[in-house]
Coordinates of C-alpha atoms in Angstrom, one line a residue:
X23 CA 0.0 41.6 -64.8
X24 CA 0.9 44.4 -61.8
X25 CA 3.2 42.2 -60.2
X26 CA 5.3 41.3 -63.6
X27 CA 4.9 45.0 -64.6
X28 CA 6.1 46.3 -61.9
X29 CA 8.8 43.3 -61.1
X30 CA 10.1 44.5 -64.7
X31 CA 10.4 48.4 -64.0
X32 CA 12.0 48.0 -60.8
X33 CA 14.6 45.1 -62.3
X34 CA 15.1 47.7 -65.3
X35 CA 16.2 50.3 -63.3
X36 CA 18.6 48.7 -60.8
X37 CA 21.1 48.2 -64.2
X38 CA 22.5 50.9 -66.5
X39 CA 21.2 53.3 -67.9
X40 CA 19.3 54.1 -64.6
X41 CA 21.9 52.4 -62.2
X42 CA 19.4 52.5 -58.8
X43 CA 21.1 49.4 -57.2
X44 CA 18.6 50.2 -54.1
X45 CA 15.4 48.6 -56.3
X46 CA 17.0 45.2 -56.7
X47 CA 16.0 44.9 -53.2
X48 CA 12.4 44.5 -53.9
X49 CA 12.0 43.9 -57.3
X50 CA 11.3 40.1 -57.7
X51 CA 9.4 40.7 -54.6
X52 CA 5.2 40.7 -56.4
X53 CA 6.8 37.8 -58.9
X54 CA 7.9 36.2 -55.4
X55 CA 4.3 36.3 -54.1
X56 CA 3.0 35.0 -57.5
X57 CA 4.6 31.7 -57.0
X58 CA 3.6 31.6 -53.7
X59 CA -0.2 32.2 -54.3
X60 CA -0.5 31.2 -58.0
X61 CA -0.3 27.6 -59.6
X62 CA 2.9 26.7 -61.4
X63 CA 1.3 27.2 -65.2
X64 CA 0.4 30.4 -64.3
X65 CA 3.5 31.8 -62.4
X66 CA 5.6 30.5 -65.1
X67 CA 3.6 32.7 -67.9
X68 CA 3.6 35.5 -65.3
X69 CA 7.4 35.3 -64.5
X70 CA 7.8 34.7 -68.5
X71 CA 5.5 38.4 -68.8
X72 CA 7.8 40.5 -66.5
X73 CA 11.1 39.0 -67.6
X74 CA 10.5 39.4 -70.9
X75 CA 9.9 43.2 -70.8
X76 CA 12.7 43.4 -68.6
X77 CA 15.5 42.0 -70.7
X78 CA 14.1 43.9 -73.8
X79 CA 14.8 46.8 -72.4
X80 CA 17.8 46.0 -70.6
X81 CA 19.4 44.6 -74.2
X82 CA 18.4 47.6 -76.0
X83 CA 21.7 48.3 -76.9
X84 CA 21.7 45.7 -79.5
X85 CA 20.2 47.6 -82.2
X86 CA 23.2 49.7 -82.1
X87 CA 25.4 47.4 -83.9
X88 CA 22.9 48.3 -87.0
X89 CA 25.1 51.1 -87.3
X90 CA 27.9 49.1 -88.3
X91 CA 26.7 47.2 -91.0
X92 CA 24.5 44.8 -88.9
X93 CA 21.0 44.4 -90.8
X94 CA 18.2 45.9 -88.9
X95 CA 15.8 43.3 -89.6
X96 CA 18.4 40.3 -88.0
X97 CA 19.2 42.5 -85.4
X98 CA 15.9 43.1 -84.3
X99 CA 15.2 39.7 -84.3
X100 CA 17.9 38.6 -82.5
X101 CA 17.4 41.5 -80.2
X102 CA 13.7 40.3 -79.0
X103 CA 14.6 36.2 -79.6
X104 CA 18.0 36.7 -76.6
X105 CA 14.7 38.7 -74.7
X106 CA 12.5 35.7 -75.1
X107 CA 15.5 33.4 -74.2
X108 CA 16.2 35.0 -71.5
X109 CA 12.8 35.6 -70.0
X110 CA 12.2 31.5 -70.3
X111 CA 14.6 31.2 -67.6
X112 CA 12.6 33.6 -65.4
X113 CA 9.7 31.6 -66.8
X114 CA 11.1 28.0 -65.5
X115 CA 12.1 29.7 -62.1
X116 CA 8.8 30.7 -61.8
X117 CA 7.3 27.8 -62.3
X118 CA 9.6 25.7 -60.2
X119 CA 9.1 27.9 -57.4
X120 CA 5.1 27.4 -57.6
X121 CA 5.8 24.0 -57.7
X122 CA 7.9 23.9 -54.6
X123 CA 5.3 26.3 -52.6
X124 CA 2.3 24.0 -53.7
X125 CA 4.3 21.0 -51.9
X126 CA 4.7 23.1 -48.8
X127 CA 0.9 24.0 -48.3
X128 CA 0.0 20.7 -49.0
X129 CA 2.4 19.5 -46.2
X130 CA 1.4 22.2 -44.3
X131 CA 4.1 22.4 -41.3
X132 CA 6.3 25.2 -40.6
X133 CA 9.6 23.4 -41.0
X134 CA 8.9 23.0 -44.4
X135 CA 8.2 26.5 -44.8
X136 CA 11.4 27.5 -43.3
X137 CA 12.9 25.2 -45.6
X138 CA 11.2 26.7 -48.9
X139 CA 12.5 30.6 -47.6
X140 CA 15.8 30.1 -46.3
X141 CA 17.0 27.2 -48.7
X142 CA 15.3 26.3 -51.9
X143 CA 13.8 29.3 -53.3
X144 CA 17.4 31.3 -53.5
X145 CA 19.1 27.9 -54.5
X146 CA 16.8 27.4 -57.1
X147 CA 17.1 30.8 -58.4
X148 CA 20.8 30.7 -57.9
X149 CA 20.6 27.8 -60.1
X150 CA 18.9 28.7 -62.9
X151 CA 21.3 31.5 -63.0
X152 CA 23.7 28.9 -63.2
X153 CA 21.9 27.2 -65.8
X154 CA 21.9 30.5 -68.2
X155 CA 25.5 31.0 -67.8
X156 CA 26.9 27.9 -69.1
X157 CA 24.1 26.2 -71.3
X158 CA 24.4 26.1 -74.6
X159 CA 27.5 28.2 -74.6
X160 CA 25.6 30.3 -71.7
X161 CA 24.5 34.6 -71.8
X162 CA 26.2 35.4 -68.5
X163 CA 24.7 38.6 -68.5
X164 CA 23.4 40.4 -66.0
X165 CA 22.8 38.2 -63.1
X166 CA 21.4 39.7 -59.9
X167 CA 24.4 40.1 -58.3
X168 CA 25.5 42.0 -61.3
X169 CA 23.5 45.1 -59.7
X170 CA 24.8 44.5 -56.7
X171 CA 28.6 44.6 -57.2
X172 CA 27.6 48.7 -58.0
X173 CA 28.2 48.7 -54.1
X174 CA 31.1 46.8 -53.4
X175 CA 30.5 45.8 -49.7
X176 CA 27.5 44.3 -51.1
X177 CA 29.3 42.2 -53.3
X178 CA 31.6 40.5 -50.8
X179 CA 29.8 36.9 -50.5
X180 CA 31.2 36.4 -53.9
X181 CA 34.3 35.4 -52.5
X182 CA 32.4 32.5 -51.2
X183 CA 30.1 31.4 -53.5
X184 CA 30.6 33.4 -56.8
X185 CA 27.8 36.2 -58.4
X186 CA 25.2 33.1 -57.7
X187 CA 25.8 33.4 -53.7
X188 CA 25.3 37.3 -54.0
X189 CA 22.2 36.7 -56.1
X190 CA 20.6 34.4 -53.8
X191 CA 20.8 36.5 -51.1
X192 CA 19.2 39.2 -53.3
X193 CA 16.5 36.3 -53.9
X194 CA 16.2 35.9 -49.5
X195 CA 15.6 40.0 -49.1
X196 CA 12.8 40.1 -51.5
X197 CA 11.5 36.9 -50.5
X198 CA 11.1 38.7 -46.8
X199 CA 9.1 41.1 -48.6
X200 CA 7.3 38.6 -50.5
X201 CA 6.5 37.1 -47.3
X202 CA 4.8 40.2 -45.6
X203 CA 2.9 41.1 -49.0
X204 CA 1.5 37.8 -48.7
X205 CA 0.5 38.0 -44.9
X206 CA -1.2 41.4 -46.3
X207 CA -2.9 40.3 -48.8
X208 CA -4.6 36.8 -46.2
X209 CA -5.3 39.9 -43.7
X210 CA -7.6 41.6 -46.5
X211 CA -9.1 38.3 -47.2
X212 CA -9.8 37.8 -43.7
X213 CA -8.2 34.1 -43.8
X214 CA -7.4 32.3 -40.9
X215 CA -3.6 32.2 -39.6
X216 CA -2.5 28.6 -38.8
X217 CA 1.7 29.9 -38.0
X218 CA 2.4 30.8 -34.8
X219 CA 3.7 34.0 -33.7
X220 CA 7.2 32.3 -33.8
X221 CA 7.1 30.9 -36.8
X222 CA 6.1 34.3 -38.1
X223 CA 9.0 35.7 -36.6
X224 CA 11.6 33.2 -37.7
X225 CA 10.1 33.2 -41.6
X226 CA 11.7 37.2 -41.4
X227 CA 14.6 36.9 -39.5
X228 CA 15.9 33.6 -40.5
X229 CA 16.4 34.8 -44.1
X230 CA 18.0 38.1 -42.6
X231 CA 20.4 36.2 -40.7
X232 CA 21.3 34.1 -43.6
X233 CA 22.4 37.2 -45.3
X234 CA 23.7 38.6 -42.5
X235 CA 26.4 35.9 -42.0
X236 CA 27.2 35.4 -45.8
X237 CA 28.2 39.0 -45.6
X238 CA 30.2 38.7 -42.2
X239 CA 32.0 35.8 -43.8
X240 CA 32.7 37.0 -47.0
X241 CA 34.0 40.4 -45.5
X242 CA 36.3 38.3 -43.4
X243 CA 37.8 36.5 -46.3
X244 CA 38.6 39.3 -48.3
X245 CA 40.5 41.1 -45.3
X246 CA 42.4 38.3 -44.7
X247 CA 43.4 38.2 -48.4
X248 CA 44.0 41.6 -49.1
X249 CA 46.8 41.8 -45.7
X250 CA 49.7 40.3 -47.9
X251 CA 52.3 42.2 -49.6
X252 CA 51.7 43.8 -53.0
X253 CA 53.7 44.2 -55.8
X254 CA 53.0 47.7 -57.2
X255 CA 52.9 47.8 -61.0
X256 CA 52.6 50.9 -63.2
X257 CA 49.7 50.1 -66.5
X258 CA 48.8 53.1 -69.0
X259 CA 45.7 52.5 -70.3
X260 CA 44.5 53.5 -73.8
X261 CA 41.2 54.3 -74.8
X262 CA 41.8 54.1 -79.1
X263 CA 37.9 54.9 -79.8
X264 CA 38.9 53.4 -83.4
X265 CA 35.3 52.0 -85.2
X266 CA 34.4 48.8 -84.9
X267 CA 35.8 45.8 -87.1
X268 CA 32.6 46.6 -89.5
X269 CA 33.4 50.2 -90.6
X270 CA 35.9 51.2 -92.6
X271 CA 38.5 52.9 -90.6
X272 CA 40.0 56.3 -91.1
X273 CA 42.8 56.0 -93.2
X274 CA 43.3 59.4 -92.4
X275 CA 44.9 58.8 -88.5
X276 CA 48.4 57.5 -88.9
X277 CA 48.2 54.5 -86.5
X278 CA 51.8 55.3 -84.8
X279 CA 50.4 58.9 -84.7
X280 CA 46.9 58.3 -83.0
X281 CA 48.6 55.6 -80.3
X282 CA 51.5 57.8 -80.1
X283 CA 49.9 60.7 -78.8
X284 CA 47.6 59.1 -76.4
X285 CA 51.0 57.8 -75.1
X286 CA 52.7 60.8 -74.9
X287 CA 51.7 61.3 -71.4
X288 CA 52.2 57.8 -70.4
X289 CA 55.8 58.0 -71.0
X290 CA 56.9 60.0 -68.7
X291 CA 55.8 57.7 -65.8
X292 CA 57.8 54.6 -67.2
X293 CA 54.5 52.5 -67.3
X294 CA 55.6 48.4 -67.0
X295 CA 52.6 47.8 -68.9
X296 CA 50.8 49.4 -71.5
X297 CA 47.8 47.9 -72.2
X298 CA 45.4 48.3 -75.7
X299 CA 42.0 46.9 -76.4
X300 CA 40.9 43.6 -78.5
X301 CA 41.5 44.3 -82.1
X302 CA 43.8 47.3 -81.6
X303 CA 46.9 45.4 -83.0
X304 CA 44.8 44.8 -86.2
X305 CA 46.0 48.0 -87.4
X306 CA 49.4 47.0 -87.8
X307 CA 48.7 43.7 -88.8
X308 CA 48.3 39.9 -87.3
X309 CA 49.8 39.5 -83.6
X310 CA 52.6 37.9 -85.0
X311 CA 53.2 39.8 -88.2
X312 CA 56.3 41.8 -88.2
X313 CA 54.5 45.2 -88.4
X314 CA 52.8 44.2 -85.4
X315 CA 56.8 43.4 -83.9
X316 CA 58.3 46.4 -84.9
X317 CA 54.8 48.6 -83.8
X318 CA 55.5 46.7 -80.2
X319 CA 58.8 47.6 -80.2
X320 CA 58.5 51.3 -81.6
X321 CA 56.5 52.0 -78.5
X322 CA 58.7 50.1 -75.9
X323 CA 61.3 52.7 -76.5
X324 CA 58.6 55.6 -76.5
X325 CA 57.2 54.5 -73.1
X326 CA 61.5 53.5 -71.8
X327 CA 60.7 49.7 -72.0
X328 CA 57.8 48.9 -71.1
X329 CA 55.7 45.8 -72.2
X330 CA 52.4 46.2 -74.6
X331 CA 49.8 43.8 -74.6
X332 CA 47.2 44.2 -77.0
X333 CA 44.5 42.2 -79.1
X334 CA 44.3 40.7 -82.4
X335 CA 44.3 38.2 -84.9
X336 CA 46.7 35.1 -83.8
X337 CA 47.4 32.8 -87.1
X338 CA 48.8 29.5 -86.8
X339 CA 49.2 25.9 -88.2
X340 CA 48.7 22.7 -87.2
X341 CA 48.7 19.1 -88.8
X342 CA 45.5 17.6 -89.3
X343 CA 45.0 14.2 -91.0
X344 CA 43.9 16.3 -94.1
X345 CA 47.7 18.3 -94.1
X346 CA 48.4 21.6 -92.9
X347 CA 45.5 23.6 -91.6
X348 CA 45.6 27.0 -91.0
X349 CA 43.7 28.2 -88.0
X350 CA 42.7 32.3 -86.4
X351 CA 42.3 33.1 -83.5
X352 CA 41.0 36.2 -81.2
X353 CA 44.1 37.0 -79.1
X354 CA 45.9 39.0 -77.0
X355 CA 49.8 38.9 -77.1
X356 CA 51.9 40.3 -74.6
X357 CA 55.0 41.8 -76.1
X358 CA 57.8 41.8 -73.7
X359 CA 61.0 44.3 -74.9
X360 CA 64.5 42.7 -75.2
X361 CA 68.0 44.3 -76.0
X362 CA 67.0 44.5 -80.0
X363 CA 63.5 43.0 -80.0
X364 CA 60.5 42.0 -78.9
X365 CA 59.0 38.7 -77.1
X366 CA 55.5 37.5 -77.8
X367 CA 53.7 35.1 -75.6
X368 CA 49.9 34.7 -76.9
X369 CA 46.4 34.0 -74.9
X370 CA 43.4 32.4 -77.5
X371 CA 40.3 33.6 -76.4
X372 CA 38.5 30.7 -74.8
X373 CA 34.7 31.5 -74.6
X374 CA 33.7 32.3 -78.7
X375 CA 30.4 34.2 -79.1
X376 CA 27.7 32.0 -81.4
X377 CA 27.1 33.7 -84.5
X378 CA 29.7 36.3 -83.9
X379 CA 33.2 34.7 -84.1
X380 CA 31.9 31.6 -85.7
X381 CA 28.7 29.5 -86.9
X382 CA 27.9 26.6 -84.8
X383 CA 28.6 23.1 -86.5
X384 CA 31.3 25.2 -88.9
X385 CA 34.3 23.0 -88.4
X386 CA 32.3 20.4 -89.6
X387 CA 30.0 21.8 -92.6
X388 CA 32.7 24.1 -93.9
X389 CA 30.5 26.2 -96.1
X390 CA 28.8 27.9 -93.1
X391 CA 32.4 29.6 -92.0
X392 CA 31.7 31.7 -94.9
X393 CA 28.8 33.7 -93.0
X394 CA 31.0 34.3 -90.1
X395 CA 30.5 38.3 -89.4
X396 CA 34.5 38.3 -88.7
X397 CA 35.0 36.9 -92.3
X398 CA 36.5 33.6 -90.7
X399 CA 35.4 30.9 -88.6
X400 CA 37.8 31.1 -85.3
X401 CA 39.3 28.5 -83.2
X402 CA 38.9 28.8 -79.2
X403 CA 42.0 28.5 -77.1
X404 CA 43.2 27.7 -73.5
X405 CA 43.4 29.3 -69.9
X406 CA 46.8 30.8 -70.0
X407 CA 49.1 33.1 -67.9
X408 CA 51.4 35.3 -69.1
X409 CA 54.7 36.5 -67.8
X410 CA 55.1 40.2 -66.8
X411 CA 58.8 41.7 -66.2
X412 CA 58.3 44.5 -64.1
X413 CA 61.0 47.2 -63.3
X414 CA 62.8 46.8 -60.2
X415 CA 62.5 49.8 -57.5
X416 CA 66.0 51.8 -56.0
X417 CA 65.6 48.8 -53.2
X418 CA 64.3 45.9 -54.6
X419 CA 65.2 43.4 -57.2
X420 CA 63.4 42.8 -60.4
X421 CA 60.6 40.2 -60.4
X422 CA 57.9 38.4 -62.9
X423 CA 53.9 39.1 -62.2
X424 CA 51.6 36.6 -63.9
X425 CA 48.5 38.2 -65.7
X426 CA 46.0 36.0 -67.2
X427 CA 43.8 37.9 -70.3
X428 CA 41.0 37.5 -70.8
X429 CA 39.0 39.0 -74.0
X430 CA 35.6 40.7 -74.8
X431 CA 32.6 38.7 -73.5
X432 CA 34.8 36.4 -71.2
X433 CA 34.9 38.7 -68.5
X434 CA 30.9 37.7 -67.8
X435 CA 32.0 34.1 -67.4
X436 CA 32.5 32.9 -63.6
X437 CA 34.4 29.7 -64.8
X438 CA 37.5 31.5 -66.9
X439 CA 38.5 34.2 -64.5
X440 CA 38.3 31.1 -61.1
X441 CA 40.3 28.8 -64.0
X442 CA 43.0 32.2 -64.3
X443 CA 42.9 32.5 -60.7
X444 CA 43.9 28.8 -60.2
X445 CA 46.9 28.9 -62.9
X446 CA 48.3 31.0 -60.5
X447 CA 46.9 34.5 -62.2
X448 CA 48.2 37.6 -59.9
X449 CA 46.0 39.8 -61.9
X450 CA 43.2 39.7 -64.6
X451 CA 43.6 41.6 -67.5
X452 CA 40.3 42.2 -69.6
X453 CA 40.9 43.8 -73.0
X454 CA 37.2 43.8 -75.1
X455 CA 36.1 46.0 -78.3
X456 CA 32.5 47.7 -77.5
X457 CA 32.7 50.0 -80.3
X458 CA 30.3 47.2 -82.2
X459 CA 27.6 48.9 -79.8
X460 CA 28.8 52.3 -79.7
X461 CA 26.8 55.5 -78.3
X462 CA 25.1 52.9 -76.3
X463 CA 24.3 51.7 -72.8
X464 CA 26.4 48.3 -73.3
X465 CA 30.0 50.2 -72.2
X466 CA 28.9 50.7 -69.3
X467 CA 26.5 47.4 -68.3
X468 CA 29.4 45.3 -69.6
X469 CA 31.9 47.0 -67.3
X470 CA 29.4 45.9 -64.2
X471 CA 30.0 42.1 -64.9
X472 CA 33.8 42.1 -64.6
X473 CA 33.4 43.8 -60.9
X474 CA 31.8 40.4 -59.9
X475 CA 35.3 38.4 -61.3
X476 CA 37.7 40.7 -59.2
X477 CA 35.8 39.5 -55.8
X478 CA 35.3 35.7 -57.0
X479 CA 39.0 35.6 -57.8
X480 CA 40.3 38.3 -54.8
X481 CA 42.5 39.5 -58.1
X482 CA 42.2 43.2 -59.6
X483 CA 41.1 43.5 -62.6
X484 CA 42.8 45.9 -65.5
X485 CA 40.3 46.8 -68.0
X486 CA 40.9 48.4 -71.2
X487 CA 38.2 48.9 -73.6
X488 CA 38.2 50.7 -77.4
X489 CA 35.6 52.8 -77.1
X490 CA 35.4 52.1 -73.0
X491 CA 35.0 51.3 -70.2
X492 CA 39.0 51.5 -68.9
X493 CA 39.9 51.2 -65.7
X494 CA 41.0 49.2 -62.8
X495 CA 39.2 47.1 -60.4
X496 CA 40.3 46.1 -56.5
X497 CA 40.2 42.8 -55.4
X498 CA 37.3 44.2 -53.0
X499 CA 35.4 45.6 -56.2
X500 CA 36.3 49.2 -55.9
X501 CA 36.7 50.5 -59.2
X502 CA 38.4 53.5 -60.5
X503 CA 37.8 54.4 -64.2
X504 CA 39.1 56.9 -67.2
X505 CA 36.5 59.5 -66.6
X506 CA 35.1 62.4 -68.4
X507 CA 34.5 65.9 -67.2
X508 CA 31.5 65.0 -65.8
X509 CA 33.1 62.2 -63.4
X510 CA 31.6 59.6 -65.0
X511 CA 33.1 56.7 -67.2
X512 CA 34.0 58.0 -70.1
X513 CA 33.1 56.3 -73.5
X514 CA 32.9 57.0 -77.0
X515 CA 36.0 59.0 -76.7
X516 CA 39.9 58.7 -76.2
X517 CA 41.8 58.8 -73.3
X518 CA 45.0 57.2 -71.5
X519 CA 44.9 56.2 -67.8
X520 CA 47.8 55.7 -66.0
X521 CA 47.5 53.9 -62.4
X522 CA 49.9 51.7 -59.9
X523 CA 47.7 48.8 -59.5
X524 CA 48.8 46.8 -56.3
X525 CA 49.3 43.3 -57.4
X526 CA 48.9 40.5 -54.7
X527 CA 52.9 38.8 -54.3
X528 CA 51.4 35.5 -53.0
X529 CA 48.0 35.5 -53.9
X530 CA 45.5 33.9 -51.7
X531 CA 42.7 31.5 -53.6
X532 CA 39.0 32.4 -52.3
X533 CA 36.8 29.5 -51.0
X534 CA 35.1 30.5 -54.5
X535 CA 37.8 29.6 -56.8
X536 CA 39.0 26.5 -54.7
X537 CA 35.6 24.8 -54.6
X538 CA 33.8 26.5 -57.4
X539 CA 30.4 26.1 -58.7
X540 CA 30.3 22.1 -56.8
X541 CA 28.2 23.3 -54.1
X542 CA 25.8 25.2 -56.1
X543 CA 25.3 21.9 -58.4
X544 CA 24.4 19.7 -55.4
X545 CA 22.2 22.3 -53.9
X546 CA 20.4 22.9 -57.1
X547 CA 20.1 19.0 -57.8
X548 CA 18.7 18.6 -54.1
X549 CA 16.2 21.6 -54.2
X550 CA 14.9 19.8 -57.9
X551 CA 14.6 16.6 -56.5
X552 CA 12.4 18.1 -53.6
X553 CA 10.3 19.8 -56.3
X554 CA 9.9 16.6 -58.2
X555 CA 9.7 13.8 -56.0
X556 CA 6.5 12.1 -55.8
X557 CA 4.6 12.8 -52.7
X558 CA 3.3 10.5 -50.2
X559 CA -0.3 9.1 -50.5
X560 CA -2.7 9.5 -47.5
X561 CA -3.4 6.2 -45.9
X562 CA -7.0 4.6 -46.6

């Protein structure tokens, strides 16, 4: 009960609202030594205990969407059910763990020991990680590496091996610790020490070497990708702070007012992008609506030409063997200016959130679309890459940058922004609509996730959200965001950003998005078959 107390609290506070990054270096550290010294039953319920209190609190920015409209009861529920979900992945890492550490006393020999430290416990972890990202639809949320990408040299192995390389070598420090709290604890229980005084000294500084070289290698990718010429290209950002797709919006603010004087300041820059968050086209209509066309190009000639891309509704048909069919979608069209009008190329949001944007088993039992919280059931759509005119300087000609969008809740999924990056993507831009958990904590955890995509990919990242957080994000995972007076992100409120992001000419794929989550899979297959093979009898 200490150790998954105290696992909890220190896990808790190494994420926003607290932010300590420095406790994610111990804090799985007493669940560690539970699996070490417990049987598998028990340090799964253990590991179950402190995860579940941990993700409780960390998610306690769910109730907010009560405030718009959301029933308290549901959301409640739903608020302590993704806990519970959440804290069964702890639970089966936990118990795998025990498992693999009751096959290593039992064989008894250093090697294997070495083995368990340095190999399978982080894969494992890593794995499971895996696991909760992708199945059934996957909550990508807060891995461990998450925490660490609030210290952007810390984050470089995620170049190699993606958030779940950075997360096992979180997994590797603690496990050092885990390692001497355990020699501690044998030392008060006056047991006898069968390891040498080597093998001691290599279960430490193996792991630490481990790390040491993932971040030596990761630190020498990204320099060598980060050497090539950049294109510079002006974005204005725009913080709208409009309420959420539940509340009835002030028909008070004249639209072309409200965006209009946020742009005011923009203007005078001659942005080549202007970029708005998911949703903020809805006020003029569907993305290809002609209010939404003539709103695109009202503002082209406000900011001298430069190109909007902003999210909403994308309607279109297709021929089913039933007839027409007409099918929404969450999108983000990029509205390119010509002599008279506009240009609209269109990304479909790929990743749909269960029991947000649509009902699972909908497109097949057709009365469920009706409880949809959107008020339709949408359609997913496809990795995409959109073509960016930018303005040519006094000695150079004009040229084309490919962005790729992405939307909302897509930014916390590994696969989309690598799949972006390997279309070709020479920057990621994330557009996303928080205000459904305003005057909360989620702003600001959800703007930690997308630093991890900007190192995967070696791409920046442009990130505008409604009510926040906007900003930009360096291929190395420095970030610089629309801040308040206080020098902190600012949310809740509205604001325009304007910043020269350096977009890579040629970009250079990582060993992450060429190879992917491949090695991960065979590792994680590997370290379960050496949990669950059958061990050897003892000759008669």
């Amino acid at each position: 009960m200490i150790a998954a107390a105290l696992s909890a609290l220190l896990l808790w506070s190494a994420y926003p609202p607290m932010g300590e990054t420095c406790a994610i270096v111990f804090a799985l550290a007493p669940l560690l030594a539970v699996s070490r010294l417990c049987a598998p039953k028990k340090a799964g319920w253990t590991w179950f205990g402190g995860g579940f209190p941990f993700w409780f609190a960390t998610l306690a920015w769910m109730p907010a969407v009560s405030k718009n409209n959301g029933p308290l009861p549901l959301v409640v529920l739903g608020w302590a059910g993704l806990a519970a979900v959440c804290a069964g992945y702890f639970a089966l890492f936990g118990w795998l763990s025990a498992r693999m550490w009751a096959r290593v006393r039992a064989l008894d020999r250093p090697w294997a020991k070495l083995l368990a430290l340095a190999v399978f416990e982080p894969v494992l972890w890593a794995g499971v990680e895996w696991l909760r990202g992708w199945l059934f639809t996957g909550f990508a949320w807060n891995f461990l590496g998450t925490a660490v990408g609030a210290v952007p040299r810390l984050a470089s192995p995620a170049c190699l091996g993606g958030v779940y390389l950075v997360s096992a070598c979180v997994v590797l420090l603690n496990g050092v610790f885990a390692t001497l709290a355990c020699r501690i604890a044998a030392q008060m229980r006056r047991e006898e020490e069968t390891a040498s005084r080597w093998a001691k000294m290599l279960e430490t500084a193996l792991p630490l070497a481990l790390i040491l070289a993932c971040f030596t290698a990761g630190g020498a990718v990204q320099a060598r990708a980060t050497t090539g010429r950049g294109v510079p290209v002006r974005v204005a950002l725009v913080q709208r702070n409009a309420p959420c797709i539940f509340s009835k919006r002030d028909r008070r603010q004249d639209p072309y007012e409200t965006f209009g004087a946020l742009l005011n300041a923009a203007a005078a820059t001659r942005p080549d992008l202007v970029v708005w968050a998911e949703s903020a086209m809805a006020e003029f209509g569907s993305l290809g609506s002609d209010g939404a066309h003539h709103a695109a190009l009202f503002f082209a000639r406000q900011t001298g030409g430069a190109s909007l891309l902003a999210g909403g509704d994308w309607c279109y048909d297709v021929e089913t063997p039933r007839g027409a069919e007409r099918r929404v979608q969450n999108g983000a069209g990029l509205y390119v200016p010509t002599a008279t009008n506009v240009e609209l190329q269109v990304y479909g949001k790929q990743h749909l959130v269960p029991f947000g944007e649509y009902i699972p088993f909908d497109k097949w039992i057709t009365p469920l679309q009706k409880l949809s919280p959107v008020g339709v059931s949408l359609w997913p759509g496809e990795a995409k890459v959109l073509d960016l005119p930018v303005r040519a300087g006094a000695q150079e000609p004009s040229r084309t940058v490919k962005v790729a969008p992405l939307i909302c809740f897509e930014d916390t999924d590994p696969v989309l922004a690598r799949r972006a990056a390997r279309l070709g993507a020479q920057a990621i831009v994330l557009i996303t609509n928080d205000s459904w958990f305003s005057h909360s904590q989620e702003t600001v955890q959800h703007a930690w996730q997308a630093v991890l995509r900007a190192v995967e990919t070696g791409l920046p990242v442009i990130r505008t959200g409604n009510s926040g957080v906007t900003g930009v994000i360096s291929p190395t995972g420095r970030t610089r965001w629309l801040e308040d007076g206080d020098g902190k992100p600012l949310v809740d409120a509205a604001g325009t950003m304007v910043e020269t992001v350096a977009v890579p000419e040629t970009p250079v794929l990582t060993p992450y998005s060429r190879v992917g989550d491949l090695p991960l899979a065979l590792l994680f297959a590997l370290a379960l078959l050496a949990v669950f093979l059958p061990r050897r009898r003892a000759a008669a």
